[in-house]
Short mmCIF file of C-alpha atoms in Angstrom, two decimals:
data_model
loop_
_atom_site.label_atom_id
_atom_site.label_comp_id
_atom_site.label_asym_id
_atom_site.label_seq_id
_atom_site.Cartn_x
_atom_site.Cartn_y
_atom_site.Cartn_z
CA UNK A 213 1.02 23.96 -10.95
CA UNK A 214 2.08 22.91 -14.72
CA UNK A 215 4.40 24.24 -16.40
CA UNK A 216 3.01 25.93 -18.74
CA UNK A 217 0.61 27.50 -16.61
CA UNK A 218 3.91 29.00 -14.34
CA UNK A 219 5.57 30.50 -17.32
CA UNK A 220 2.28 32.24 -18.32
CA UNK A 221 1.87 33.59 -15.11
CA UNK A 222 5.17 34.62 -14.86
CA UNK A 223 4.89 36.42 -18.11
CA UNK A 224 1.79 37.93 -17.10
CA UNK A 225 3.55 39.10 -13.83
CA UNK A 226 5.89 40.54 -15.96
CA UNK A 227 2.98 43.01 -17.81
CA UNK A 228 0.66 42.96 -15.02
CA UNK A 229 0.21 46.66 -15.30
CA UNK A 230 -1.21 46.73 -18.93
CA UNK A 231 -4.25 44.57 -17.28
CA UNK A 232 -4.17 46.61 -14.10
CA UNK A 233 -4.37 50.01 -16.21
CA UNK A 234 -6.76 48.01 -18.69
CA UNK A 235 -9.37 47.25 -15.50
CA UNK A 236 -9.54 50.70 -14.09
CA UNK A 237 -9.70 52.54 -17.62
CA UNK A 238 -12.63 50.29 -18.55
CA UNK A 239 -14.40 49.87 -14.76
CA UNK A 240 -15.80 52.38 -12.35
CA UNK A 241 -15.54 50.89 -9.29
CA UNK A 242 -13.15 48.50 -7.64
CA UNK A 243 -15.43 45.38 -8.04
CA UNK A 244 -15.94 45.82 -11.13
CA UNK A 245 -12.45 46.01 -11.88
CA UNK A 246 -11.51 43.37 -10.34
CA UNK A 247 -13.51 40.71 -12.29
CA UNK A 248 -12.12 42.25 -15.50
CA UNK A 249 -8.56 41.72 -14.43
CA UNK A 250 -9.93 38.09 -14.05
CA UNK A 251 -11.75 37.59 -17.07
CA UNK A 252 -8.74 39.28 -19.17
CA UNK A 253 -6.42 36.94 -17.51
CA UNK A 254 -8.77 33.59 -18.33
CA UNK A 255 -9.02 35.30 -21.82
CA UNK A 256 -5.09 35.32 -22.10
CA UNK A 257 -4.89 31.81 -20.62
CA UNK A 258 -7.55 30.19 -23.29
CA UNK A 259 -6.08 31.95 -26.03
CA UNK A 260 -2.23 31.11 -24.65
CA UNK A 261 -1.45 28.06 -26.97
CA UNK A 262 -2.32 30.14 -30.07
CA UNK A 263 0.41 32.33 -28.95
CA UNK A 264 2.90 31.41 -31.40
CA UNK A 265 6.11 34.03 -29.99
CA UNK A 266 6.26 35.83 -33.44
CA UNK A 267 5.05 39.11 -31.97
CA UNK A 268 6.17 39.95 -28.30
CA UNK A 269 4.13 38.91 -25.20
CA UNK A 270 3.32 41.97 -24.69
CA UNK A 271 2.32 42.97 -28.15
CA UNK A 272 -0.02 39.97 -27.70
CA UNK A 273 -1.35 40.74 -24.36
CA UNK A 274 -2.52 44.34 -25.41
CA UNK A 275 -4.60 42.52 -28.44
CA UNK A 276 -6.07 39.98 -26.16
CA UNK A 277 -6.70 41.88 -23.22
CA UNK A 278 -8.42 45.08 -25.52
CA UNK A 279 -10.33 42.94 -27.56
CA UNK A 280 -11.46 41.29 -24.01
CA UNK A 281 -12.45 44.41 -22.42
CA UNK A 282 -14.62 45.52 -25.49
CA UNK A 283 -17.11 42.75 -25.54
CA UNK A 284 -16.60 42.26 -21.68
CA UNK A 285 -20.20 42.79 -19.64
CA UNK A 286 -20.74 43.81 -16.55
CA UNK A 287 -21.63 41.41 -13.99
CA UNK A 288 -25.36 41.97 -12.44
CA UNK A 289 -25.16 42.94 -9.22
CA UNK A 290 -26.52 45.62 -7.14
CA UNK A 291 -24.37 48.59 -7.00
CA UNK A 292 -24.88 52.02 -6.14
CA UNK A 293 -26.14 54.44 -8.69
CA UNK A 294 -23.20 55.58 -11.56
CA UNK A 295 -23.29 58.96 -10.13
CA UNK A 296 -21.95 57.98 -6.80
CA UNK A 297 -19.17 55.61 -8.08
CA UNK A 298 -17.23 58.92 -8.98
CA UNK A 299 -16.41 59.67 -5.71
CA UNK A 300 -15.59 55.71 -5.23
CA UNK A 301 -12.87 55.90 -7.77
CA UNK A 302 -10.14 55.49 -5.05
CA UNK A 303 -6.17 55.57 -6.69
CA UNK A 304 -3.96 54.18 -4.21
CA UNK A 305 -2.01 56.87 -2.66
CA UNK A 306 1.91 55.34 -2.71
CA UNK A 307 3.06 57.61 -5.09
CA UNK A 308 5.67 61.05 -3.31
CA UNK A 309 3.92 63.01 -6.21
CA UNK A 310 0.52 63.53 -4.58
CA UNK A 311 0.12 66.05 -7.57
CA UNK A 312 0.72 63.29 -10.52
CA UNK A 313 -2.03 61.25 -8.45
CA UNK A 314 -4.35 63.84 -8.42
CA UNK A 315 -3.92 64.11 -12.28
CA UNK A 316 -4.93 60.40 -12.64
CA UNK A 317 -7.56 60.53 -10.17
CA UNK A 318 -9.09 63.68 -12.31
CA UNK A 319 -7.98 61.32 -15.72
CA UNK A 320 -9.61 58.38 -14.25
CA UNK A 321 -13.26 60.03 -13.57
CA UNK A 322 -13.09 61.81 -16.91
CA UNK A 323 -12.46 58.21 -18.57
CA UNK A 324 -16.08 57.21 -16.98
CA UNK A 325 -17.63 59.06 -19.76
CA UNK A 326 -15.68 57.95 -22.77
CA UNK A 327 -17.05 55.15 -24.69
CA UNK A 328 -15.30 51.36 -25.11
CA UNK A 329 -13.51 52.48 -28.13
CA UNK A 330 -12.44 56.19 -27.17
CA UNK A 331 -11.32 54.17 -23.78
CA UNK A 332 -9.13 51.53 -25.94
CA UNK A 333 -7.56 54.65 -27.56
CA UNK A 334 -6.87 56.64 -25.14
CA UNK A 335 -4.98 53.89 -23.48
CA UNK A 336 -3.16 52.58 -26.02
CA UNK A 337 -1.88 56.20 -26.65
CA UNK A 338 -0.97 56.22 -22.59
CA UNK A 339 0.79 52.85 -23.16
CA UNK A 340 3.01 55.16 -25.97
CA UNK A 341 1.29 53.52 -29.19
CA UNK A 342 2.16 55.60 -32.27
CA UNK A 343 -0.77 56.11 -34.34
CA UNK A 344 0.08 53.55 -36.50
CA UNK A 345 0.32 51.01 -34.10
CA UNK A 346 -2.86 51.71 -32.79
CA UNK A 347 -4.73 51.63 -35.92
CA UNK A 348 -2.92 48.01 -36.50
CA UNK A 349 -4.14 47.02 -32.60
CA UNK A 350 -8.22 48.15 -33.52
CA UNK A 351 -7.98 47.13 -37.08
CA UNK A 352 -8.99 50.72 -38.46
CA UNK A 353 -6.59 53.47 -40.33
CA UNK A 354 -4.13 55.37 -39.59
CA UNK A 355 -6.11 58.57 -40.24
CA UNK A 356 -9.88 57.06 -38.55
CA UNK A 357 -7.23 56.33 -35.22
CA UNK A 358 -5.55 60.13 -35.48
CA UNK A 359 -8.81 61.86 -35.79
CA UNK A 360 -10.51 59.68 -33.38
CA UNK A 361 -8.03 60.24 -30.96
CA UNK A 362 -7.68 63.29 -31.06
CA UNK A 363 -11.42 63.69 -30.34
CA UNK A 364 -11.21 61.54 -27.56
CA UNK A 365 -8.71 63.89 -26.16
CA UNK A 366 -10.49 67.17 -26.98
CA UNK A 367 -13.27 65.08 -25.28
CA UNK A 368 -11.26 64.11 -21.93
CA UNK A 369 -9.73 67.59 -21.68
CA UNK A 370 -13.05 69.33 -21.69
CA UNK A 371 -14.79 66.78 -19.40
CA UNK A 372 -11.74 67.37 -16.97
CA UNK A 373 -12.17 71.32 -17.07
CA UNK A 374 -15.64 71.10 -16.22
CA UNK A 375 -14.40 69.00 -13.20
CA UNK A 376 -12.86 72.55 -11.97
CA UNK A 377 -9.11 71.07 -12.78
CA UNK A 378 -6.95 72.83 -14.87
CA UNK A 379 -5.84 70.75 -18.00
CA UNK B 302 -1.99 69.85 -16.51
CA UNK B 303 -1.62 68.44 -20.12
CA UNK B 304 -1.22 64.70 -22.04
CA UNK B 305 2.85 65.07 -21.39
CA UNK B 306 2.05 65.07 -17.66
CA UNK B 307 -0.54 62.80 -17.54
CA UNK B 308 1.53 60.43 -19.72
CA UNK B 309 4.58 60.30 -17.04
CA UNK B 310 2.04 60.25 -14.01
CA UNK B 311 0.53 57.11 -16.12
CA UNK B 312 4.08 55.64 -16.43
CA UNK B 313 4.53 55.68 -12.50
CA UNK B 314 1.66 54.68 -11.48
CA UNK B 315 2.43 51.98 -9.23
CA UNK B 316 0.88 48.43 -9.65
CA UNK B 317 3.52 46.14 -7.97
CA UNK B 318 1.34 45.24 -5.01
CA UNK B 319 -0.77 42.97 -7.40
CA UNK B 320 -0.45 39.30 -6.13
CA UNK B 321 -1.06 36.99 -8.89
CA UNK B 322 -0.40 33.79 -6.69
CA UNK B 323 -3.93 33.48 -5.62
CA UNK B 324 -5.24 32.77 -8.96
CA UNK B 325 -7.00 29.86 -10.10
CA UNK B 326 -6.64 29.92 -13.70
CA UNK B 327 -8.83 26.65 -14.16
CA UNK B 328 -11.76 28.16 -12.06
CA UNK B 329 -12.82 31.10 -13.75
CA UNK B 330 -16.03 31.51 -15.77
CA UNK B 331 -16.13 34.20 -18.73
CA UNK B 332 -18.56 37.13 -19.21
CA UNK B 333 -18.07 38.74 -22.13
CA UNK B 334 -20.81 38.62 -25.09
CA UNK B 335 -18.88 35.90 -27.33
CA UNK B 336 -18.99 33.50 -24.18
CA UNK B 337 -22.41 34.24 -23.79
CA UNK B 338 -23.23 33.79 -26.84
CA UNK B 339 -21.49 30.58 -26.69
CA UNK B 340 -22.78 29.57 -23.61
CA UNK B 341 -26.24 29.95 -24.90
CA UNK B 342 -25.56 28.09 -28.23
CA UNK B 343 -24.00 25.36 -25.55
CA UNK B 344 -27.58 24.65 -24.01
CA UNK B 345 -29.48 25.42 -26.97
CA UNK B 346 -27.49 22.26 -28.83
CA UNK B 347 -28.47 19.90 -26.08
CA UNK B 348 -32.15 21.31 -25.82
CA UNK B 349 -31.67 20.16 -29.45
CA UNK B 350 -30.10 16.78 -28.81
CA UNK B 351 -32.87 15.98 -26.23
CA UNK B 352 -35.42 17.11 -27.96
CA UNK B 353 -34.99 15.27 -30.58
CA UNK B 354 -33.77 11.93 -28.94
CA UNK B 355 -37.46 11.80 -27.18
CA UNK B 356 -39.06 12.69 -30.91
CA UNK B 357 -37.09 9.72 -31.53
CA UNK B 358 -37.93 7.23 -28.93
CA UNK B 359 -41.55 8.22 -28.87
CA UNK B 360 -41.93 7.12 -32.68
CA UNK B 361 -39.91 3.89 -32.05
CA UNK B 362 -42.49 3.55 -28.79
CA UNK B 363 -45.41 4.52 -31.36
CA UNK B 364 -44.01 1.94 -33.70
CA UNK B 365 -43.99 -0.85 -31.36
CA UNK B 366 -46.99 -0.03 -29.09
CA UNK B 367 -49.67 1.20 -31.23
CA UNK B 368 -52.30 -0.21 -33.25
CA UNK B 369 -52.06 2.67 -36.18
CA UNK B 370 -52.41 2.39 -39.96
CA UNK B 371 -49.26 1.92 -41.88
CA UNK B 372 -50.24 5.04 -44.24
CA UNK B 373 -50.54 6.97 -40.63
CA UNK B 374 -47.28 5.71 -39.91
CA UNK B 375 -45.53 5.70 -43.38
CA UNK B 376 -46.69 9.90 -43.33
CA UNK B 377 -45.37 10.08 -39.81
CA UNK B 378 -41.94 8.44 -40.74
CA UNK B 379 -41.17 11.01 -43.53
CA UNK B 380 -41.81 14.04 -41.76
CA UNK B 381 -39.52 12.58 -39.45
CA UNK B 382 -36.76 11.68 -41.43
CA UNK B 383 -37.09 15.13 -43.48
CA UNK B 384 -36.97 16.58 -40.02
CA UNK B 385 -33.69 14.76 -38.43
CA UNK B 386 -31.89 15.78 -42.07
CA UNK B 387 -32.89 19.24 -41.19
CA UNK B 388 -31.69 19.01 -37.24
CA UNK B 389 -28.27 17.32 -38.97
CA UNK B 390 -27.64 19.94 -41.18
CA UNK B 391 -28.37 22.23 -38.37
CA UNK B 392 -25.96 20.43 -35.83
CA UNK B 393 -23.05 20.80 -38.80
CA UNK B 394 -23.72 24.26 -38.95
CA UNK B 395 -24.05 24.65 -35.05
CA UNK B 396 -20.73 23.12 -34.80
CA UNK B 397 -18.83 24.63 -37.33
CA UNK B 398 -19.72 28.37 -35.98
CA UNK B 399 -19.05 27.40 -31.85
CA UNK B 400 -15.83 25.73 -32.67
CA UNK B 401 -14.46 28.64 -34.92
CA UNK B 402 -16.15 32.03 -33.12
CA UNK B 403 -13.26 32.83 -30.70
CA UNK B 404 -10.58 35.05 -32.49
CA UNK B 405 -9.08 37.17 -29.69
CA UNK B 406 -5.43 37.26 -31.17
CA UNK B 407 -7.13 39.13 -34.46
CA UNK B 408 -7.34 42.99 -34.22
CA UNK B 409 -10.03 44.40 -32.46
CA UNK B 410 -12.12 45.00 -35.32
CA UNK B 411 -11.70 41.92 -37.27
CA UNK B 412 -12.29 39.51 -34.05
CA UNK B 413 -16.02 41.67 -34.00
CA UNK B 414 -16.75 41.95 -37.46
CA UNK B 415 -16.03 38.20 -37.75
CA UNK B 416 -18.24 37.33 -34.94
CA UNK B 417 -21.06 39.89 -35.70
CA UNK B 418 -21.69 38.33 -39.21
CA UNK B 419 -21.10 34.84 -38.40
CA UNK B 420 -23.79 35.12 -35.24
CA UNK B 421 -25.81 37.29 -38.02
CA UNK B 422 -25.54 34.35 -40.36
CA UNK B 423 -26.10 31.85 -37.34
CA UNK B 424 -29.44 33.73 -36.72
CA UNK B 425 -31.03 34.03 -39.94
CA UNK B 426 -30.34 30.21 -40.51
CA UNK B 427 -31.98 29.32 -36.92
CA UNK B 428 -35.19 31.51 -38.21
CA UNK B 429 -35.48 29.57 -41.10
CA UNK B 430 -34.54 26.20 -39.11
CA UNK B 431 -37.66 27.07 -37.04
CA UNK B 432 -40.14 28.26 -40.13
CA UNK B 433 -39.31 24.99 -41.24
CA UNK B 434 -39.54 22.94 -38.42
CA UNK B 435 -42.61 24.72 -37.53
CA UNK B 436 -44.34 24.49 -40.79
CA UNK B 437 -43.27 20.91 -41.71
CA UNK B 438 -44.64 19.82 -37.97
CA UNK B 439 -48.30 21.53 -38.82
CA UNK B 440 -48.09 19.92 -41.82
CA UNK B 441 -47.74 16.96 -40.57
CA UNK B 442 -50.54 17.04 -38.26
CA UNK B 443 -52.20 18.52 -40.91
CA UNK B 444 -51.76 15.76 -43.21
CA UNK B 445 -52.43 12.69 -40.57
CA UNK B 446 -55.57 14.76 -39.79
CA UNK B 447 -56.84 14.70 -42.67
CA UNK B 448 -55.85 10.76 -43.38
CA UNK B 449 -57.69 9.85 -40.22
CA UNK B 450 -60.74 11.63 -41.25
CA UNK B 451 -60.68 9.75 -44.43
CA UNK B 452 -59.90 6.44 -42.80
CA UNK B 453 -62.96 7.09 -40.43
CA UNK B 454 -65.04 8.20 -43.09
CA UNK B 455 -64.33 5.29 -45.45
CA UNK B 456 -65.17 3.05 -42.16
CA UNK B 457 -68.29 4.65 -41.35
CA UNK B 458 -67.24 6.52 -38.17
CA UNK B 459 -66.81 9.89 -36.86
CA UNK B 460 -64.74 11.12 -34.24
CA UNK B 461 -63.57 14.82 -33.17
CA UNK B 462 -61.06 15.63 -36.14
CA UNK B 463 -63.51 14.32 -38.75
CA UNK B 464 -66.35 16.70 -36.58
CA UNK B 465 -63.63 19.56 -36.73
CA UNK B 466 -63.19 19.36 -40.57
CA UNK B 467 -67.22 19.38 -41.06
CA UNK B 468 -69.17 21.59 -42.52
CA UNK B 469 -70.09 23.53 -39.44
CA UNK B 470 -68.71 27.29 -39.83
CA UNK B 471 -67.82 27.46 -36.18
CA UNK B 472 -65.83 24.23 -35.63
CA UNK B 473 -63.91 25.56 -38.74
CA UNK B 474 -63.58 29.27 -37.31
CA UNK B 475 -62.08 27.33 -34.16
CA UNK B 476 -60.19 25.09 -36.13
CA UNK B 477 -57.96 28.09 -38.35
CA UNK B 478 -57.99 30.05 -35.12
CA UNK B 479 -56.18 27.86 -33.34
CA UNK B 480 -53.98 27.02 -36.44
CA UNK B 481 -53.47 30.93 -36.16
CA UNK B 482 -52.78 31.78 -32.58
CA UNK B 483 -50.34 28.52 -32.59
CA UNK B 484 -48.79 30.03 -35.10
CA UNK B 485 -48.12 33.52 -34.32
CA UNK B 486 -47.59 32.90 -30.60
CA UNK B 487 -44.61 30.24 -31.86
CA UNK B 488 -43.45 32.70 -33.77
CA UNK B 489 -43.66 35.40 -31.20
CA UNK B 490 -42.16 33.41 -28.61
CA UNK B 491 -39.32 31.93 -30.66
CA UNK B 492 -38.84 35.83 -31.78
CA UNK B 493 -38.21 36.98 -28.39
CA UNK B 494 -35.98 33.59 -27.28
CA UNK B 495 -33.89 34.28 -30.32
CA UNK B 496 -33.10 37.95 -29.01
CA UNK B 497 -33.27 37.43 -26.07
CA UNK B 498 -30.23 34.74 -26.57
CA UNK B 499 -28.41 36.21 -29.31
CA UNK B 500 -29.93 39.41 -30.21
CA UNK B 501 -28.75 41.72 -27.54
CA UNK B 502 -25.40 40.76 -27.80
CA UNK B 503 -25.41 41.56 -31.66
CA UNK B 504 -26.49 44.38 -30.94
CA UNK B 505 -23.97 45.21 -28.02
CA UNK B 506 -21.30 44.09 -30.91
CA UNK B 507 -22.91 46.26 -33.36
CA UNK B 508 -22.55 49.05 -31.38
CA UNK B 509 -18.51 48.63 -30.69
CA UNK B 510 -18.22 48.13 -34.83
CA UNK B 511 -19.77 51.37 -35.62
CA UNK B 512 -17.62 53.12 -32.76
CA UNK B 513 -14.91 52.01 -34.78
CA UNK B 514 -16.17 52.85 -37.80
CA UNK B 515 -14.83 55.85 -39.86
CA UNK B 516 -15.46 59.41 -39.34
CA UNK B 517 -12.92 61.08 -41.85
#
């Protein structure tokens, strides 16, 4: 393996979890998933020698890897009907805090309605963006990414109560 | 529960079982819309290229094979040349938009507005491209039609085109007709290649921009 190629990995080992987050915010089922981790990490590798080191890796990374999953397609293939992926959404259960995981499973199936760019905000928020910093990461204002986000979570919180969960 | 929990449950959610040792960065093959996009430009340059190397040999092949009147050929010649300036200046163009249209380190909004006016651009220059094309190459035809008749008439003889072009209502009726449906089903079909190829896509990208369009 080149050189290059081990310090990106290594980097990206480093922030796996922004791509790992990124996948199951954007994909229903575990497929799915899967091939967007891959295509975000073939994005980050094309786009690596533009990476210049003025902003952090990880500052970098959340551009690449958003901007990735919004134009990313689906891959054809024949999968079960949307309405039974719900119950495929599967969060592995390593966690003592069985409670916290049944939060994120409710989160996670709630997400499945949101569209591309209430999904990018709602994770960037999750990831502890300040409003600014999201507006700078979408390219919008600070005000369209407040109000926006806010909807998105008068949105999730209202999808999850009609799950039966309390929120 | 409320965003406070959700946000610590989100902090400690565990990923460290992800093994990226397996992966074959060289391997992979993109699917998002700008590769696809891309990808499609890719074959539609060497359709190009081919396309128009054949034209090519088959009017050096003409030149040097066939017994055909230098006026024939002299007509021929200049809608060809007119026609390779036109595939150049297309094959800038092409060029200039594949090796630019990948902007991932921009923000979200400027990496899609870029691309969605650029492809925009790209498209309405590929419909006029083909208008062109299409209309010069009728015209053509059109033109060495009409020289042939001419030739044959001044000669004495009369074969199908110079039949065609009489003054027989339904040879002409057949004649326009065809002219017609050639027409419209070109345009029809390069219509539904063009969205087929690019369309959806801008549309797809369309539809992100105006999520992230203001509501205030």
């Amino acid at each position: 393996m080149k050189i290059k190629e081990k310090q990106f990995l290594s980097e990206i080992d480093q922030h796996k979890g922004i791509l790992y987050k990124l996948s199951k915010i954007y994909m229903d089922n575990h497929v799915d998933r899967e091939d967007l981790f891959q295509e975000m990490l073939f994005q980050l590798w094309k786009s690596y020698e533009n990476f210049k080191g003025v902003s952090k890796f990880s500052t970098w990374m959340y551009r690449v890897a958003l901007n990735t999953a919004l134009v990313y397609l689906k891959k054809d293939k024949k999968m079960p009907k949307s309405e039974n992926l719900i119950e495929e959404i599967d969060i592995p259960d390593h966690s003592d805090h069985p409670e916290k995981e049944e939060q994120l499973n409710y989160f996670y199936r709630a997400v499945k309605d949101l569209n591309e760019v209430e999904k990018a905000l709602i994770f960037l928020f999750l990831e502890g963006f300040s409003h600014r910093e999201i507006a700078e990461q979408l390219g919008i204002t600070e005000v369209n990414a407040r109000v926006k986000l806010n909807r998105t979570k008068d949105k999730i919180q209202e999808i999850i109560k009609k799950q039966g969960y309390e929120f | 529960m409320n965003f406070d929990d959700l946000k610590k449950a989100w902090d400690n959610e565990d990923n460290s079982d992800l093994d990226l040792t397996a992966i074959n960065l060289s391997l992979n093959k993109a699917n998002n819309a700008i590769d696809k996009v891309r990808k499609n430009m890719r074959m539609d340059f060497y359709c190009l290229l081919a396309t128009t190397i054949l034209s090519l040999a088959g009017l050096i092949y003409a030149h040097l094979n066939l017994d055909v009147k230098p006026i024939i050929f002299f007509t021929l010649d200049s809608f060809a040349f007119l026609i390779f300036v036109l595939i150049l200046f297309f094959f800038i163009k092409f060029y200039k938009f594949y090796k630019r249209s990948y902007h991932l380190n921009y923000d979200s909004r400027d990496n899609l507005m870029w691309f969605y006016y650029e492809l925009r651009s790209f498209i309405d220059f590929y419909h006029a491209f083909f208008f062109v094309f299409f209309i010069m190459g009728l015209a053509c035809g059109l033109a060495i039609g009409l020289m042939t008749v001419n030739i044959e008439m001044v000669s004495g003889k009369k074969d199908a085109i110079g039949r065609a072009l009489s003054d027989n209502i339904t040879n002409k009726f057949i004649y326009f007709g065809s002219q017609a449906i050639l027409i419209l089903g070109g345009t029809l079909l390069f219509r539904w290649m063009i969205s087929r190829m690019y369309g959806r896509y801008l549309k797809q990208i369309k539809h992100t921009l105006d999520l992230l369009r203001s509501d205030e």
